[in-house]
mmCIF file of C-alpha atoms and ligand atoms in Angstrom:
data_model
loop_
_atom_site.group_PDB
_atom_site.id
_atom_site.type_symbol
_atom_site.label_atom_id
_atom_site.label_comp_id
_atom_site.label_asym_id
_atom_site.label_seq_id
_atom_site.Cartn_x
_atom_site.Cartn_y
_atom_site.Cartn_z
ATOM 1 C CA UNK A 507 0.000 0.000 0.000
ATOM 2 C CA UNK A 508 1.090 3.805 -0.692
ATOM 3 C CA UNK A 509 0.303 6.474 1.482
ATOM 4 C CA UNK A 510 -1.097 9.043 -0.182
ATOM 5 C CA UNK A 511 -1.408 11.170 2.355
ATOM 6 C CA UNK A 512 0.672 11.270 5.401
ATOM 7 C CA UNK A 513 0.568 13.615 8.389
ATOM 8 C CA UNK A 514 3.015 13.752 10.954
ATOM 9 C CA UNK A 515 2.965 15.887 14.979
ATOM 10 C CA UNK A 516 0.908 18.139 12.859
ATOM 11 C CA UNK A 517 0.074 21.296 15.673
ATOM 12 C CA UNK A 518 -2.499 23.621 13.555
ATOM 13 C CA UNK A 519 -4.625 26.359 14.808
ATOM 14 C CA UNK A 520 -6.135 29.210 13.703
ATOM 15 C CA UNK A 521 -3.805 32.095 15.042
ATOM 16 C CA UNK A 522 -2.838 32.127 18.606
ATOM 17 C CA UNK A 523 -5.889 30.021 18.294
ATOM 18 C CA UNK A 524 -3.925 26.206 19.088
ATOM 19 C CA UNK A 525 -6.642 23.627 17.726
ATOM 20 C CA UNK A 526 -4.754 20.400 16.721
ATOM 21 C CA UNK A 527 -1.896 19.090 19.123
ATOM 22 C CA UNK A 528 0.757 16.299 17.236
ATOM 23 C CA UNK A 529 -2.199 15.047 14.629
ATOM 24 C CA UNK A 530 -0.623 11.963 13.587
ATOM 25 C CA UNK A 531 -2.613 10.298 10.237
ATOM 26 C CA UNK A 532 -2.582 8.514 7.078
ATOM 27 C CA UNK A 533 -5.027 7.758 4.050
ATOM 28 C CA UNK A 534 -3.084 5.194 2.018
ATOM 29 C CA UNK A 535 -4.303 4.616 -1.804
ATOM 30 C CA UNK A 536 -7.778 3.557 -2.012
ATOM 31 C CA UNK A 537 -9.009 3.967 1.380
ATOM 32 C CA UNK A 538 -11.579 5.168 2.932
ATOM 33 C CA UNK A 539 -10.126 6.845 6.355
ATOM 34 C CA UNK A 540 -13.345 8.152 8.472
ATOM 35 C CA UNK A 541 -12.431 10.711 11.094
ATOM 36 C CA UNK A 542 -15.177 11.014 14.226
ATOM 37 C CA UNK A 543 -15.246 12.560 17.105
ATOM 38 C CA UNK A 544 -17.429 15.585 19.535
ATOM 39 C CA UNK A 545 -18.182 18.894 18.057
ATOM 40 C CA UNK A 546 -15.300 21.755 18.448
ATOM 41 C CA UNK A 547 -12.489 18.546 18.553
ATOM 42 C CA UNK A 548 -10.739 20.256 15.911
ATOM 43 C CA UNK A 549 -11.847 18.022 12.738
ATOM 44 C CA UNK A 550 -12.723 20.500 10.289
ATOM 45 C CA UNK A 551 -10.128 21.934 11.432
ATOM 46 C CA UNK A 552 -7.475 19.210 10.266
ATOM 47 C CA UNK A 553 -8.788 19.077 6.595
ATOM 48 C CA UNK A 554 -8.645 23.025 6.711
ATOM 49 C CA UNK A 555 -4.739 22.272 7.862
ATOM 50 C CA UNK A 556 -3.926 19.958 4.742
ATOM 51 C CA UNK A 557 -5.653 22.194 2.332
ATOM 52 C CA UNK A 558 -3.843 25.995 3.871
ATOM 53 C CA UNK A 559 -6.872 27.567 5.084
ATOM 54 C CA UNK A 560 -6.170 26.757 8.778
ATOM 55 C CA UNK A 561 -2.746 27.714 10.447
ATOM 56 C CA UNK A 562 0.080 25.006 10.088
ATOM 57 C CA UNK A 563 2.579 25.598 13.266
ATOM 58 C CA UNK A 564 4.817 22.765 12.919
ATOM 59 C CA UNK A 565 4.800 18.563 11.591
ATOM 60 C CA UNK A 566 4.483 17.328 8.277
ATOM 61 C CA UNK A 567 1.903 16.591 5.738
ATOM 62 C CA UNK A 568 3.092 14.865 3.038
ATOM 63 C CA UNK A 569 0.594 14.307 -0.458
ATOM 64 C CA UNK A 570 2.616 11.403 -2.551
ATOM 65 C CA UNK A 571 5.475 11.718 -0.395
ATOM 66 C CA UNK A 572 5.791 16.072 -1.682
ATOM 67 C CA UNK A 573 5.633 18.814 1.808
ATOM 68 C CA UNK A 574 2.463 20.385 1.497
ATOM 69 C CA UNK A 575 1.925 21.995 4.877
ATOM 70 C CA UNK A 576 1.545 25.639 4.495
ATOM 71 C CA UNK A 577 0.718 25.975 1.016
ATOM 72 C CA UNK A 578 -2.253 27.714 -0.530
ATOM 73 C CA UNK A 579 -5.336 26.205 -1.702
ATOM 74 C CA UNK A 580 -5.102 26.455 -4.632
ATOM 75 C CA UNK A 581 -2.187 24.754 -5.027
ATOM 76 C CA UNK A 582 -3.190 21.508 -3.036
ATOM 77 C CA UNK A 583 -5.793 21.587 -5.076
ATOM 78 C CA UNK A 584 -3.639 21.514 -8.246
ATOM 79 C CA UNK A 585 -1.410 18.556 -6.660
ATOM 80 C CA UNK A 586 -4.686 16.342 -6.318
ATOM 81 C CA UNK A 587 -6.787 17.448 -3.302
ATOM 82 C CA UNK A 588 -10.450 17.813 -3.581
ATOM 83 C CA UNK A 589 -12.323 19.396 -0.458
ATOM 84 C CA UNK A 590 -15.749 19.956 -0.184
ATOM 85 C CA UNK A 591 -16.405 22.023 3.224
ATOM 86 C CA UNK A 592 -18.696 21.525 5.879
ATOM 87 C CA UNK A 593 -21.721 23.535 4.936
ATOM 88 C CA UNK A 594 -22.448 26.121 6.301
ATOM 89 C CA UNK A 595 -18.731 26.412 7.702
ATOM 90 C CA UNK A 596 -17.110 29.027 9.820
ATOM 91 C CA UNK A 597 -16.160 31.153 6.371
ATOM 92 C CA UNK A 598 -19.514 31.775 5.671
ATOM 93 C CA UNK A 599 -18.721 30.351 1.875
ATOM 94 C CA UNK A 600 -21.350 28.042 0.527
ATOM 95 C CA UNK A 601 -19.827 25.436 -1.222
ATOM 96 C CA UNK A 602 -21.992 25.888 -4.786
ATOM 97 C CA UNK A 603 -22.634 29.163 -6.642
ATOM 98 C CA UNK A 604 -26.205 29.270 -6.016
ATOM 99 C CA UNK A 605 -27.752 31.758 -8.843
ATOM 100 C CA UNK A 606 -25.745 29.514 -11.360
ATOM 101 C CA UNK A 607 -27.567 26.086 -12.611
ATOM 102 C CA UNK A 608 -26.115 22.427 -11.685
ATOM 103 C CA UNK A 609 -24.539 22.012 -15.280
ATOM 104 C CA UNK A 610 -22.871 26.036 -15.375
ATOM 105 C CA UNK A 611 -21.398 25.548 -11.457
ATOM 106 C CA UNK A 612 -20.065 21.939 -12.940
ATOM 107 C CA UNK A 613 -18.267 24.201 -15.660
ATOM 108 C CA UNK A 614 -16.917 26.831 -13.069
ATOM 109 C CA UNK A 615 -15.791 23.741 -11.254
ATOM 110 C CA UNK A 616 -13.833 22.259 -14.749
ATOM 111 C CA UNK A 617 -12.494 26.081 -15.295
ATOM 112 C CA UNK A 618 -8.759 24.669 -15.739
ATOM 113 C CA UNK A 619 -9.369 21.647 -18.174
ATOM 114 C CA UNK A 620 -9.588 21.214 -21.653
ATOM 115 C CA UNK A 621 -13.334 21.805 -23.542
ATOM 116 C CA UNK A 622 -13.292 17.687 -24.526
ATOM 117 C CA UNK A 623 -12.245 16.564 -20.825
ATOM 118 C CA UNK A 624 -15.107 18.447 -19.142
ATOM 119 C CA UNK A 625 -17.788 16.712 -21.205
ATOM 120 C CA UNK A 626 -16.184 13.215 -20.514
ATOM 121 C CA UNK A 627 -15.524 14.170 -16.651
ATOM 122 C CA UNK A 628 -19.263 15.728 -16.329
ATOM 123 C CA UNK A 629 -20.658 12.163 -17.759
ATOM 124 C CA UNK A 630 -18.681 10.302 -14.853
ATOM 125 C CA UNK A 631 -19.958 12.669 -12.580
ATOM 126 C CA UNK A 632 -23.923 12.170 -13.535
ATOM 127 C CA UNK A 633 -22.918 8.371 -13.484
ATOM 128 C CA UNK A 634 -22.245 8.961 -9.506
ATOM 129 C CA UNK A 635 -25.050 10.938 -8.794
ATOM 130 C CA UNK A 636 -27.519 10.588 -11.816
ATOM 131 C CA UNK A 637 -30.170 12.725 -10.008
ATOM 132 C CA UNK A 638 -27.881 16.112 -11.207
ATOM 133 C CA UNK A 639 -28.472 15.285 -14.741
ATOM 134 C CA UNK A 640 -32.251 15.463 -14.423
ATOM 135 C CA UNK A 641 -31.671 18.756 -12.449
ATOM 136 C CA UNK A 642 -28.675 19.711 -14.795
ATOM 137 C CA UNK A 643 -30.833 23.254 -15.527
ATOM 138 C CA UNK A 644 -32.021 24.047 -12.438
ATOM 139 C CA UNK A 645 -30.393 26.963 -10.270
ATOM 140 C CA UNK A 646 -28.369 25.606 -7.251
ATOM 141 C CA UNK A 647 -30.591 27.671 -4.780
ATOM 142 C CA UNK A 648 -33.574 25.884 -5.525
ATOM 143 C CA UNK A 649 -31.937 22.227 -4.580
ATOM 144 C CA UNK A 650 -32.281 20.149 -1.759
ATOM 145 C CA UNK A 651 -30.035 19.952 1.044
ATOM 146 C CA UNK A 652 -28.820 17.087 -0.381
ATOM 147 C CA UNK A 653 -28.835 17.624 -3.689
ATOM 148 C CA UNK A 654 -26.724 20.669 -2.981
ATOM 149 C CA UNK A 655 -24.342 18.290 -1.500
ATOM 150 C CA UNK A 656 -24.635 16.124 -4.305
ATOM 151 C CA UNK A 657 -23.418 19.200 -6.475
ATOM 152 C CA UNK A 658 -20.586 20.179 -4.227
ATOM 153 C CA UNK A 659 -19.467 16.751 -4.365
ATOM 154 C CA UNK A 660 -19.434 16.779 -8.220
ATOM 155 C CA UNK A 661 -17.559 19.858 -8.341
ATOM 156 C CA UNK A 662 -14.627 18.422 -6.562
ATOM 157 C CA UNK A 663 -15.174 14.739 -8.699
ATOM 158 C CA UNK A 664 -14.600 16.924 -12.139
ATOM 159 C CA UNK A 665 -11.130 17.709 -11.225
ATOM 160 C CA UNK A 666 -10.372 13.905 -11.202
ATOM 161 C CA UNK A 667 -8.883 14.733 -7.767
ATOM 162 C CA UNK A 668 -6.457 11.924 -5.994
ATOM 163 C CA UNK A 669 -8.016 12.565 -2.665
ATOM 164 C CA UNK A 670 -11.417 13.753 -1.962
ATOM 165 C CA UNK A 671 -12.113 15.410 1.398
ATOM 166 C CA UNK A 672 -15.290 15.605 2.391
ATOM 167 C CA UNK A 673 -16.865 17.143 5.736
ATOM 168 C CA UNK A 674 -19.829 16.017 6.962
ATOM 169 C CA UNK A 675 -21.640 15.430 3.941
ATOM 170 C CA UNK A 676 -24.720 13.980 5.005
ATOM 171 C CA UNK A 677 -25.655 16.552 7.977
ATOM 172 C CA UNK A 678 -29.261 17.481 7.911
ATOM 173 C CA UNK A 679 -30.183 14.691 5.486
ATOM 174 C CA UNK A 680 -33.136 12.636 5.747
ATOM 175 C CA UNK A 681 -32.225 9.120 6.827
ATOM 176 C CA UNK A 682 -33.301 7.549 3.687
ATOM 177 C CA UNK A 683 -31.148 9.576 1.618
ATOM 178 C CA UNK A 684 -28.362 9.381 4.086
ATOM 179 C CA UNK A 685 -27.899 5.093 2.891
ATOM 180 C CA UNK A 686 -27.750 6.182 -0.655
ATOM 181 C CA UNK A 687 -25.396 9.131 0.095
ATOM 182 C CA UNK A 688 -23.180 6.699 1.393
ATOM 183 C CA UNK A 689 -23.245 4.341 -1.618
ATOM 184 C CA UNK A 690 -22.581 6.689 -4.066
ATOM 185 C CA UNK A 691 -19.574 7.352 -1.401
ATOM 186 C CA UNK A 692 -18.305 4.086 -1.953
ATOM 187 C CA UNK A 693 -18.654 4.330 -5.468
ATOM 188 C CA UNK A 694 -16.521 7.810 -5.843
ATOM 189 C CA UNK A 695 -13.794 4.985 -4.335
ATOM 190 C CA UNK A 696 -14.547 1.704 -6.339
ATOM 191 C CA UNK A 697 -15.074 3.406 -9.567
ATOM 192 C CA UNK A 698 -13.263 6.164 -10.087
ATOM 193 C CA UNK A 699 -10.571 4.971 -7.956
ATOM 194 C CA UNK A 700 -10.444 8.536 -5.630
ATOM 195 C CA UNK A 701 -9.605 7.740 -1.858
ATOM 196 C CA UNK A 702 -11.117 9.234 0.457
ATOM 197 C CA UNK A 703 -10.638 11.331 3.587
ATOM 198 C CA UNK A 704 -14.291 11.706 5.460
ATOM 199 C CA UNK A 705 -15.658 13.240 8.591
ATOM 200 C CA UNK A 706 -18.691 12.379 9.971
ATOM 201 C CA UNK A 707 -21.239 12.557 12.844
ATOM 202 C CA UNK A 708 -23.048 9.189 11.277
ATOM 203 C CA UNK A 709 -21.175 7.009 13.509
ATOM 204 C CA UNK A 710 -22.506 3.949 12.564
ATOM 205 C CA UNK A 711 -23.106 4.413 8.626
ATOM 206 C CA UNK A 712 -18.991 5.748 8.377
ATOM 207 C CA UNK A 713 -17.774 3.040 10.275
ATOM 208 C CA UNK A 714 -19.326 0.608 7.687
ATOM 209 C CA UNK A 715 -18.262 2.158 4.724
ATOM 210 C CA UNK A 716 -14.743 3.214 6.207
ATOM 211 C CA UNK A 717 -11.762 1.085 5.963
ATOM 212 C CA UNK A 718 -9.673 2.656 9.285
ATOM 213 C CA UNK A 719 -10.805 4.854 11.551
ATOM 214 C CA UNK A 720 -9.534 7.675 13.419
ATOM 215 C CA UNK A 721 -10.837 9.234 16.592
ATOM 216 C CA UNK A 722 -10.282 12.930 17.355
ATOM 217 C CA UNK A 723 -10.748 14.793 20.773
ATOM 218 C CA UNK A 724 -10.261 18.405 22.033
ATOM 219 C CA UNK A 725 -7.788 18.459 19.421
ATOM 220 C CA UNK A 726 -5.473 15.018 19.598
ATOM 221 C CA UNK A 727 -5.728 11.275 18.022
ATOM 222 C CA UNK A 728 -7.510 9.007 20.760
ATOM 223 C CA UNK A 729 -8.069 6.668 18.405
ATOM 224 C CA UNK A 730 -7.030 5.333 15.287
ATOM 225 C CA UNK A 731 -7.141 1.423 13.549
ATOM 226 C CA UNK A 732 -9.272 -0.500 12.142
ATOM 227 C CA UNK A 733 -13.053 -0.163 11.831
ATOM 228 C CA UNK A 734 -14.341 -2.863 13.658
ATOM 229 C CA UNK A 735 -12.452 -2.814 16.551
ATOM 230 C CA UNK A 736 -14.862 0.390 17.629
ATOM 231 C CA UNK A 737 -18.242 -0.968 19.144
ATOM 232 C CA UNK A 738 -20.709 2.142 20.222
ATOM 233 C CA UNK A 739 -19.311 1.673 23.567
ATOM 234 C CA UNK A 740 -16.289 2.158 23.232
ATOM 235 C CA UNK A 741 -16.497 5.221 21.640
ATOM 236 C CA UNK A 742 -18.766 6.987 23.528
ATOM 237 C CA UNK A 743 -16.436 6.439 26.538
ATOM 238 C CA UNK A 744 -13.360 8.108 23.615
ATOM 239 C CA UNK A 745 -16.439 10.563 23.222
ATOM 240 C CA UNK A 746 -16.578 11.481 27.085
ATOM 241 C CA UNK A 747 -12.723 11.701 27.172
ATOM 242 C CA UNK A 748 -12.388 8.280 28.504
HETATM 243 N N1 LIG B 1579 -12.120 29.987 11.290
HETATM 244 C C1 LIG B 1579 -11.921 29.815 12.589
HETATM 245 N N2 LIG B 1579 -11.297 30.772 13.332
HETATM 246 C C2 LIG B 1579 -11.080 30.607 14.653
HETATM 247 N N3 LIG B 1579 -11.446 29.510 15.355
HETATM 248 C C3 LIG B 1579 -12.075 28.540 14.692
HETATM 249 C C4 LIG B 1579 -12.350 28.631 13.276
HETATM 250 N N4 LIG B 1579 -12.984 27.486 12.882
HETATM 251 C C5 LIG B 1579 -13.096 26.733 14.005
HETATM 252 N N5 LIG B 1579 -12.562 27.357 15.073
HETATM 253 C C6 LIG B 1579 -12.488 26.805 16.452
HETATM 254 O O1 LIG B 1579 -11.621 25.686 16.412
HETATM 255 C C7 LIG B 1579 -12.112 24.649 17.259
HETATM 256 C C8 LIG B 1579 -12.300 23.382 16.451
HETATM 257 O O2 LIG B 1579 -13.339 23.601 15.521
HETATM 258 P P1 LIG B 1579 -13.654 22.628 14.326
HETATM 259 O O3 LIG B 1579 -12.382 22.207 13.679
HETATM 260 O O4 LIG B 1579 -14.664 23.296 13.475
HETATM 261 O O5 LIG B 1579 -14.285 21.363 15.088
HETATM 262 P P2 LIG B 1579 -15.211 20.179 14.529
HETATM 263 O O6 LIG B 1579 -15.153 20.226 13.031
HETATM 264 O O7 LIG B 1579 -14.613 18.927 15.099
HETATM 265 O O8 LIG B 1579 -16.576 20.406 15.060
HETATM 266 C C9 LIG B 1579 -13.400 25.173 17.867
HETATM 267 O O9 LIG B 1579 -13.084 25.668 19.146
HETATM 268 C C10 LIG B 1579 -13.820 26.281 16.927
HETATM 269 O O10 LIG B 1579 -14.550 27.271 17.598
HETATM 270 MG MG1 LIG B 1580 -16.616 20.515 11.645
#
């Protein structure tokens, strides 16, 4: 297996603002990694860290074995990382552009590749989630919660990313639509061969799609192997500090 991503005594914050304290973690090719833990334990946080919008103080994260800690978004972006934020998210920034349609914020999203790649990408992408092509015409800001999530999901998929980040991506969905989220989840992995870094407060759901697990509270690893090994009990007692 090759680690794709690897993160070493990463200590992040947000200014003087110390979040993350010697973040140790690693998404090898092809996996699934799910990251729990309590609200405010510094998750978004540590995706915000490997992607430059949060403060890097000191440790490593390594993207195919290249130093990216500190560098802008845009450029992680370029090397292979796709992030699609927790929404809404401290920024304020939605994560679509909601007076465009699904098909036009696709385009934004495809803005660097060439005219015949964005058509072939687009298809993949309405294989994934073929609800967007029925709604391909319709203006983000009349979508559903979760077919707004669907969308911001897609945008990242066009850039054929290596690693897909994605932060609570089934919050506020209805239960039923939750299972399928999470199927189309494992397809973005089996299909178009994209790991996958995911947080998530659907303990039970993440834990069956994940392949390791990693537990995060006030800010350090409490936990992290395989998927199994974590029974409800167990981590509510990692929950409570434990
Ligand atoms: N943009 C920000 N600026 C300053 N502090 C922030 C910002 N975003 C989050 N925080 C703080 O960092 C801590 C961790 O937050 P966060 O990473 O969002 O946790 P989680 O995603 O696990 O709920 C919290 O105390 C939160 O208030
Ligand atoms: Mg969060």
């Amino acid at each position: 297996m090759t680690e794709l991503l690897s993160i070493e005594r990463l200590e992040a914050g947000y200014g003087k603002f110390h979040v993350l304290f010697n973040v140790d973690l690693v998404v090898n090719s092809g996996e699934i990694v799910v990251v729990l833990g309590p609200n405010g334990a510094g998750k978004s946080t540590l995706l915000n860290s490997i992607v430059g919008i949060a403060d890097v103080y000191s440790g490593s994260i390594k993207l195919n074995g290249r130093e990216i800690a500190g560098r802008a978004p845009h450029e992680v972006t370029k090397l292979g990382v796709a992030y699609v934020m927790q929404s809404p998210n401290n920024f304020g920034t939605p994560n679509i552009f909601s007076e465009l349609t699904v098909y036009e914020n696709l385009i934004a999203a495809s803005a660097t590749l060439q005219k015949r790649e964005i058509t072939e990408r687009i298809e993949k992408v309405y294989e994934i989630f073929p609800k967007l092509t029925e709604l391909k015409n319709r203006k983000a800001k009349f979508l559903s919660g979760g077919e707004r999530q669907m969308l911001a999901i897609s945008m990242g998929l066009v850039k054929e990313p290596k690693l897909l980040m994605l932060d609570e991506p089934t919050a506020g969905l209805a239960p039923k639509l939750v299972t399928e989220f999470f199927k189309s989840i494992r397809a973005i992995r089996d299909n178009l061969g994209i790991s996958i870094l995911l947080v998530e407060q659907n303990v039970r759901k993440a834990l069956e799609i994940g392949d390791r697990a990693y537990v995060l509270v006030t800010g350090r690893i409490k936990y992290s192997g395989g998927v199994r090994e974590l029974d409800e009990e167990k981590l509510a007692n990692l929950f409570l500090g434990q």
